[in-house]
Short mmCIF file of C-alpha atoms and ligand atoms in Angstrom, two decimals:
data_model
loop_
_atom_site.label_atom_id
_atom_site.label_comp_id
_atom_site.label_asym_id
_atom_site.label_seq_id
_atom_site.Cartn_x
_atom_site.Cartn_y
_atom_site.Cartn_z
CA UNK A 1 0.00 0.00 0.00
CA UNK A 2 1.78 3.09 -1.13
CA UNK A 3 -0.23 6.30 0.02
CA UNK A 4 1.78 8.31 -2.63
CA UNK A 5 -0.04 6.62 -5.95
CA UNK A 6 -3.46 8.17 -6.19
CA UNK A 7 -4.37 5.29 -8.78
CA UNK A 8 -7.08 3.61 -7.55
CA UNK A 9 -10.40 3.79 -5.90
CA UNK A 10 -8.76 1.92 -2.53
CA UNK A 11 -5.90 4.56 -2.48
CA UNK A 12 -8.41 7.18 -2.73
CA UNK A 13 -10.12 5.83 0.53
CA UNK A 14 -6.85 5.63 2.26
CA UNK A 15 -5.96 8.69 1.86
CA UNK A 16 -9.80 10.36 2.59
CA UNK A 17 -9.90 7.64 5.76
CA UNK A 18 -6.08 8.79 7.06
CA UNK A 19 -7.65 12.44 7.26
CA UNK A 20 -9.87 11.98 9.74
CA UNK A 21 -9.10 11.86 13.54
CA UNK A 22 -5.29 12.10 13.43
CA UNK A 23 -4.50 13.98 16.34
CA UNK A 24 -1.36 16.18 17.03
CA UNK A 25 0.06 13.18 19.24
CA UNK A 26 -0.95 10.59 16.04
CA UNK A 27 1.90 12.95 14.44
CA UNK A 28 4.54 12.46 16.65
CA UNK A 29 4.63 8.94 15.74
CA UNK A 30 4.81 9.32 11.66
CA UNK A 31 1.89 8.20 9.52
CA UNK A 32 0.03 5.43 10.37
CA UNK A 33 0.15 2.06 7.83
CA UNK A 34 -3.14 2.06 6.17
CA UNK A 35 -4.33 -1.54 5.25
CA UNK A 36 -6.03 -0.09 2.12
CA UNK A 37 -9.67 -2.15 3.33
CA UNK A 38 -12.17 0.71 2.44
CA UNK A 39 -14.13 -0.37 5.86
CA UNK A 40 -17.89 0.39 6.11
CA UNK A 41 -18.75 2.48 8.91
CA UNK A 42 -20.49 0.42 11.99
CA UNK A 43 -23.82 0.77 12.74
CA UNK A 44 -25.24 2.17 15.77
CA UNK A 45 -26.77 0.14 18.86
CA UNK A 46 -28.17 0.86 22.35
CA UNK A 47 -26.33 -1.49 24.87
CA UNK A 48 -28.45 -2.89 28.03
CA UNK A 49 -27.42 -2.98 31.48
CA UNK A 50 -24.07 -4.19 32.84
CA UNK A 51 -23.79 -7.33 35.14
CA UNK A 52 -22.00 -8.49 37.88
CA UNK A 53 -18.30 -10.66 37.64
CA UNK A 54 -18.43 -14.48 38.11
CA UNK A 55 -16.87 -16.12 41.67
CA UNK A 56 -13.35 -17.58 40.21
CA UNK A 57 -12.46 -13.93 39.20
CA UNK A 58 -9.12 -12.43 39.81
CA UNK A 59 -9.31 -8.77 40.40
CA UNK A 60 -7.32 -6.40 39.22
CA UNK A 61 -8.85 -3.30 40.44
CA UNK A 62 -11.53 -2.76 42.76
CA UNK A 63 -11.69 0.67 43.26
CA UNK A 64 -9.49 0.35 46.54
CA UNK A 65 -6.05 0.80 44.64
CA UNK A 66 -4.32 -0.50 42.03
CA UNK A 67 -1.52 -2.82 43.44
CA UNK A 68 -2.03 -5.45 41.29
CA UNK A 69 -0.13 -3.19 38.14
CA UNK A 70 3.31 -1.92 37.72
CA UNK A 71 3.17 2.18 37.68
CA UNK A 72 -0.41 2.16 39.16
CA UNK A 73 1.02 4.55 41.86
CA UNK A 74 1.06 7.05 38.81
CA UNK A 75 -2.49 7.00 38.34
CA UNK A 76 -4.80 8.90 40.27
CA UNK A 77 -7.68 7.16 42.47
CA UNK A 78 -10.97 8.61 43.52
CA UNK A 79 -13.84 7.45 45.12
CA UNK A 80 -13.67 3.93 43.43
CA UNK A 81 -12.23 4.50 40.31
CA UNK A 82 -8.98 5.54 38.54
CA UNK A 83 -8.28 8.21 36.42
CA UNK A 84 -5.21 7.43 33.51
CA UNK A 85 -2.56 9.94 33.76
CA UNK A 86 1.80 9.54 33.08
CA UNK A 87 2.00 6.38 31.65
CA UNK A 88 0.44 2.67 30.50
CA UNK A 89 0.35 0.39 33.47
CA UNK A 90 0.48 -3.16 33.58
CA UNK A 91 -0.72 -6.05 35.56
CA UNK A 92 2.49 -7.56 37.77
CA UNK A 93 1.10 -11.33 37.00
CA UNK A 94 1.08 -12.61 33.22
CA UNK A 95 -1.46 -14.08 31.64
CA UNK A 96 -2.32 -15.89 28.21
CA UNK A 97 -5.89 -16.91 27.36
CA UNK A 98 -8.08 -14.98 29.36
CA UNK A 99 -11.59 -13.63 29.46
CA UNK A 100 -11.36 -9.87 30.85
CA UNK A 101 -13.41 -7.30 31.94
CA UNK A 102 -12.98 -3.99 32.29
CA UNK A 103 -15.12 -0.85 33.03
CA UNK A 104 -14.00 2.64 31.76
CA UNK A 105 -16.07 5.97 31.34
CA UNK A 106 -14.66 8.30 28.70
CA UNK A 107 -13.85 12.51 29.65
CA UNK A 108 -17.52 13.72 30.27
CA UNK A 109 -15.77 17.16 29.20
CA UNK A 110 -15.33 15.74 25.20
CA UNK A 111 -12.23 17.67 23.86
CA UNK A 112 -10.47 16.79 21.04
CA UNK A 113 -11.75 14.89 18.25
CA UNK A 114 -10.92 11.56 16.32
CA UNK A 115 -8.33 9.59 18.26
CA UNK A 116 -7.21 12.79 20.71
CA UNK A 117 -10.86 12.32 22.23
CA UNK A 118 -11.02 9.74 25.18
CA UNK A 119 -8.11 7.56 24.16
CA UNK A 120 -7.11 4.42 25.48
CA UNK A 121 -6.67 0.85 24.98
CA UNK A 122 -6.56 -2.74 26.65
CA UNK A 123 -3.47 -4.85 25.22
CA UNK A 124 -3.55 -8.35 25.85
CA UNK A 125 -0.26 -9.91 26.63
CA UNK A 126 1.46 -5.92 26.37
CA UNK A 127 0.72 -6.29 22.43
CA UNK A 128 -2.76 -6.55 21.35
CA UNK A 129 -4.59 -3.71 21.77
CA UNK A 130 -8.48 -3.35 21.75
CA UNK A 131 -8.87 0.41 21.67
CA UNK A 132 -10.74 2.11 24.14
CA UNK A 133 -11.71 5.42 22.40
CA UNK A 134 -14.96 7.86 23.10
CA UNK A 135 -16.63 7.01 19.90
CA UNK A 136 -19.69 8.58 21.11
CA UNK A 137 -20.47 11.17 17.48
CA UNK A 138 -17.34 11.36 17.05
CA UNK A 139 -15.13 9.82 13.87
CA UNK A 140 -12.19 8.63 13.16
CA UNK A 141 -10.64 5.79 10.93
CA UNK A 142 -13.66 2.60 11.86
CA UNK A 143 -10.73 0.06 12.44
CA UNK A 144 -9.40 2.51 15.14
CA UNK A 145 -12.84 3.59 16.91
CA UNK A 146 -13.72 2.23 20.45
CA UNK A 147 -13.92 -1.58 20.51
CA UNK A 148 -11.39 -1.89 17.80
CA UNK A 149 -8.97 -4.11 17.17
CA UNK A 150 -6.33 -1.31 16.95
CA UNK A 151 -5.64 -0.85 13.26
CA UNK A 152 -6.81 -4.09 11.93
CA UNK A 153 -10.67 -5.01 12.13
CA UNK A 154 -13.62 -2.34 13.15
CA UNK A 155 -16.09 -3.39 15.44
CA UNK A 156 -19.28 -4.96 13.90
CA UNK A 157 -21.35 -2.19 15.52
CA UNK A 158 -20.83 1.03 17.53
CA UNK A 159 -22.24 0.36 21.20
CA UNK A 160 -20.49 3.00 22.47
CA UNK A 161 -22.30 5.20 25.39
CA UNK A 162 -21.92 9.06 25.56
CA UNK A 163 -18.99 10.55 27.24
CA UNK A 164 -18.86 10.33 31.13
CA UNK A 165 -21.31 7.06 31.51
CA UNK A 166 -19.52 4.32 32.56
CA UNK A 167 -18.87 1.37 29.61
CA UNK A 168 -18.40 -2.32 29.79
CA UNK A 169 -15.68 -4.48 27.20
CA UNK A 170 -16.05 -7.93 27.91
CA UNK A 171 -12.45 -9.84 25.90
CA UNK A 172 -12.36 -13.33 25.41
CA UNK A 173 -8.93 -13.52 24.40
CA UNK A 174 -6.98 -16.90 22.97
CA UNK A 175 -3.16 -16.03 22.97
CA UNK A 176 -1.15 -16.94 19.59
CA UNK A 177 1.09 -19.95 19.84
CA UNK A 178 4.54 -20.41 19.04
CA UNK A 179 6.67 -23.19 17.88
CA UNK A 180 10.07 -23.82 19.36
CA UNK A 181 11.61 -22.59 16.71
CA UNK A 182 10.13 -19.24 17.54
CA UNK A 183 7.44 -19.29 13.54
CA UNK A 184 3.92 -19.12 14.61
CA UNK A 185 1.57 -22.23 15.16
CA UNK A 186 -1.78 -20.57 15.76
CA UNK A 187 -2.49 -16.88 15.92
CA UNK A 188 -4.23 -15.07 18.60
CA UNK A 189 -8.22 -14.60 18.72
CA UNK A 190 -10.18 -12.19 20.40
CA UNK A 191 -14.05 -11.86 21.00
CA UNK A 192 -15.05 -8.46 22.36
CA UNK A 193 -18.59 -7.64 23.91
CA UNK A 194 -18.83 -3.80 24.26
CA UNK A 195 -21.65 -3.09 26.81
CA UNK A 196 -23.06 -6.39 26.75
CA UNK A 197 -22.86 -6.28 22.92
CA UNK A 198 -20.87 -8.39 20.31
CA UNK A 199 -18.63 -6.14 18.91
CA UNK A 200 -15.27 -8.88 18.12
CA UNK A 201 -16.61 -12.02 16.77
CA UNK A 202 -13.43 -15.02 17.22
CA UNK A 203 -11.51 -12.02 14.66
CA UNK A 204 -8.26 -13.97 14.12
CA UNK A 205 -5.72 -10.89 15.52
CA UNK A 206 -2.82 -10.28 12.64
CA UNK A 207 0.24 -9.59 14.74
CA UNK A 208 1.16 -6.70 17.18
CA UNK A 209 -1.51 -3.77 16.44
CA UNK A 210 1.18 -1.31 15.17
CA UNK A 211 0.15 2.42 14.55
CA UNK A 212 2.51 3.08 11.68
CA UNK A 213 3.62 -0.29 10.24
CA UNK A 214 1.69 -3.62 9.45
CA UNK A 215 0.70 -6.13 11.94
CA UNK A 216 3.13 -8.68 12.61
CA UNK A 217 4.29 -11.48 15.16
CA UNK A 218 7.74 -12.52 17.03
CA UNK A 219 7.05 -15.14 19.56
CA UNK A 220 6.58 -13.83 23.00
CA UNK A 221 4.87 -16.02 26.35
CA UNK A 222 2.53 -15.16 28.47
CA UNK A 223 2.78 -11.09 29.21
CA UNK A 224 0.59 -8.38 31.44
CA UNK A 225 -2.48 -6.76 30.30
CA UNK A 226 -1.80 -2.73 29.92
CA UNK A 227 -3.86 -0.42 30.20
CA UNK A 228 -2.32 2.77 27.86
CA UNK A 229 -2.10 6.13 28.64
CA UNK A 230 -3.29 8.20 25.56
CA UNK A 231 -2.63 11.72 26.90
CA UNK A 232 -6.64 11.43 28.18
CA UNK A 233 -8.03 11.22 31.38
CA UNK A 234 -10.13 8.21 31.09
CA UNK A 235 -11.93 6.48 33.84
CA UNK A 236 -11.94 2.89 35.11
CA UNK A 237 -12.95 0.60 37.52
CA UNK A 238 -14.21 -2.50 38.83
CA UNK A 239 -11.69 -5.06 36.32
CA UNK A 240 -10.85 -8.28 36.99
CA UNK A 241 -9.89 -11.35 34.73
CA UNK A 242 -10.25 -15.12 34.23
CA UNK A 243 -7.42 -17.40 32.98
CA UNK A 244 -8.94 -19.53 30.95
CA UNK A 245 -7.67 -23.07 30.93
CA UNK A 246 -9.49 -26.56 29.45
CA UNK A 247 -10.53 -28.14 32.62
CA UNK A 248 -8.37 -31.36 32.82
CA UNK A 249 -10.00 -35.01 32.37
CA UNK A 250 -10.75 -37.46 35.46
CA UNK A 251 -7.44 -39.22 36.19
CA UNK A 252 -7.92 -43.14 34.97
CA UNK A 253 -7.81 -44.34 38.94
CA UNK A 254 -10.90 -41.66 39.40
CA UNK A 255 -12.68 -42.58 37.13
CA UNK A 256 -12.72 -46.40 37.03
CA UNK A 257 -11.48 -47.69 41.32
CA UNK A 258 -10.27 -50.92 41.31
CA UNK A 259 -12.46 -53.15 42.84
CA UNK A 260 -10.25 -54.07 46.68
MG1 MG B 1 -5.54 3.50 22.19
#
C-alpha cells in the first residue's frame, strides 16, 4: 500500500480515511500504515445494562487501589475508580488466554476529536490492543474507533455510550502460539462484547496492532495486560480477569477404582 499513488479507488479511501481523527500526538509517531480495506462504517446500537463478575475472578482493580499493576502509583484514584494519567500500566502477574473485563467511562468534558478524544486501549499480553476510544459522534478511521482491534478489524457495531457514563468491554482472548523454533503455530483470537454487545466475533488478531507499520508477530509467552495512557483522562474501575484453561479429564484411577 503506497499512500503516494493516487491510482485507484482503494488509495483514494486511504488517503480520505487517514484524514480523519489524526491527532497532534498521532503525528509524533509518523503516519500510520493504512491496510487499504475501504471499511464500512459500523452501525449504531443501544447497549443494556451491565452485570456483575463471576466467583473464580481475579481482580485487578476494585476501586481500593491498584496494586495489582506496575506504575499504578502514577495513576490517580478517587472514590472507586482511577483516572489514567503519566503512563500505560500493567498487571504484575502474566497471563495468556483470558476472558477480561474492564469498566472505563470516557472525559464527560469531550475535547479533542478523532483519536485525541477519550483515548485508550486494553493490550492483551502488552501487544494486542483493543482500543478504548470515546466514539460517542465522534469519527475517526472505523478500524481505530472504540472496541477496535487497533488498526486491523472495526467493530461490527458502535455500542459505544456518551462521554462520562460508565462502559463495559467484555475480551475473550486466545493467545497466539509459538513453535520452538520461535514461527507461529496458531495466531491469537479475540471476541469483544462492548456493553453487553458483540462487537469482536473469534476475529483472528494479525500480529502486534502497530500504529505506523503492518501487523506482525515474534514469539513472546505469556505477558501483562496494559492499560495505555493516551494523553486522556479516562476512567476505570471495577476489572478483573479469568485465565482460561481446558478443565483437565478425570485421572484413569478416578474414574474407574479398582475393585479391593
Ligand atoms: Mg488507544
Amino acid at each position: 500500500m503506497n499512500r503516494i499513488h493516487l491510482c485507484s479507488t482503494r488509495h483514494l479511501v486511504g488517503i480520505i480515511v487517514l484524514g480523519l481523527g489524526v491527532s497532534a500526538s498521532d503525528a509524533a509517531f509518523g503516519q500510520r500504515w493504512i491496510s487499504g480495506i475501504p471499511w464500512q462504517q459500523p452501525p449504531v446500537v443501544e447497549p443494556g445494562e451491565d452485570r456483575d463478575p463471576p466467583s473464580d475472578t481475579i481482580v485487578l482493580f476494585d476501586g481500593e487501589n491498584l496494586d495489582a499493576w506496575d506504575g499504578g502509583d502514577q495513576w490517580d484514584l478517587r472514590d472507586g475508580y482511577a483516572i489514567a494519567r503519566n503512563r500505560d500500566i500493567r498487571t504484575k502477574q502474566h497471563f495468556g488466554d483470558v476472558q477480561l473485563h474492564v469498566e472505563f467511562a470516557s472525559p464527560s468534558e469531550a475535547r479533542g476529536r478523532g483519536q485525541g478524544r477519550g483515548n485508550s486501549g486494553v493490550f492483551l499480553m502488552d501487544r494486542y490492543e483493543v482500543q478504548i476510544l470515546d466514539s460517542w459522534e465522534n469519527e475517526t478511521y472505523f478500524e481505530g474507533q472504540a472496541a477496535s482491534i487497533y488498526n486491523q478489524a472495526p467493530p461490527l457495531v458502535n455500542a459505544s455510550r456518551p462521554p462520562g457514563e460508565w462502559q463495559t468491554l467484555d475480551i475473550i482472548f486466545t493467545a497466539p502460539r509459538f513453535d520452538d523454533d520461535g514461527q507461529l503455530q496458531s495466531p491469537a483470537y479475540v471476541t469483544v462484547l462492548h456493553n453487553g454487545v458483540l462487537v469482536q466475533n473469534h476475529w483472528e488478531v494479525q500480529g502486534v496492532t502497530h500504529f505506523n507499520r503492518p501487523p506482525d508477530y515474534r514469539a513472546h509467552g505469556p505477558g501483562p495486560i496494559r492499560l495505555q495512557h493516551h494523553g486522556d483522562p479516562v476512567k476505570f474501575r471495577n476489572i478483573w480477569v479469568r485465565e482460561v484453561r481446558q478443565t483437565p479429564a478425570v485421572e484413569e484411577e478416578e474414574a474407574a477404582p479398582t475393585a479391593p
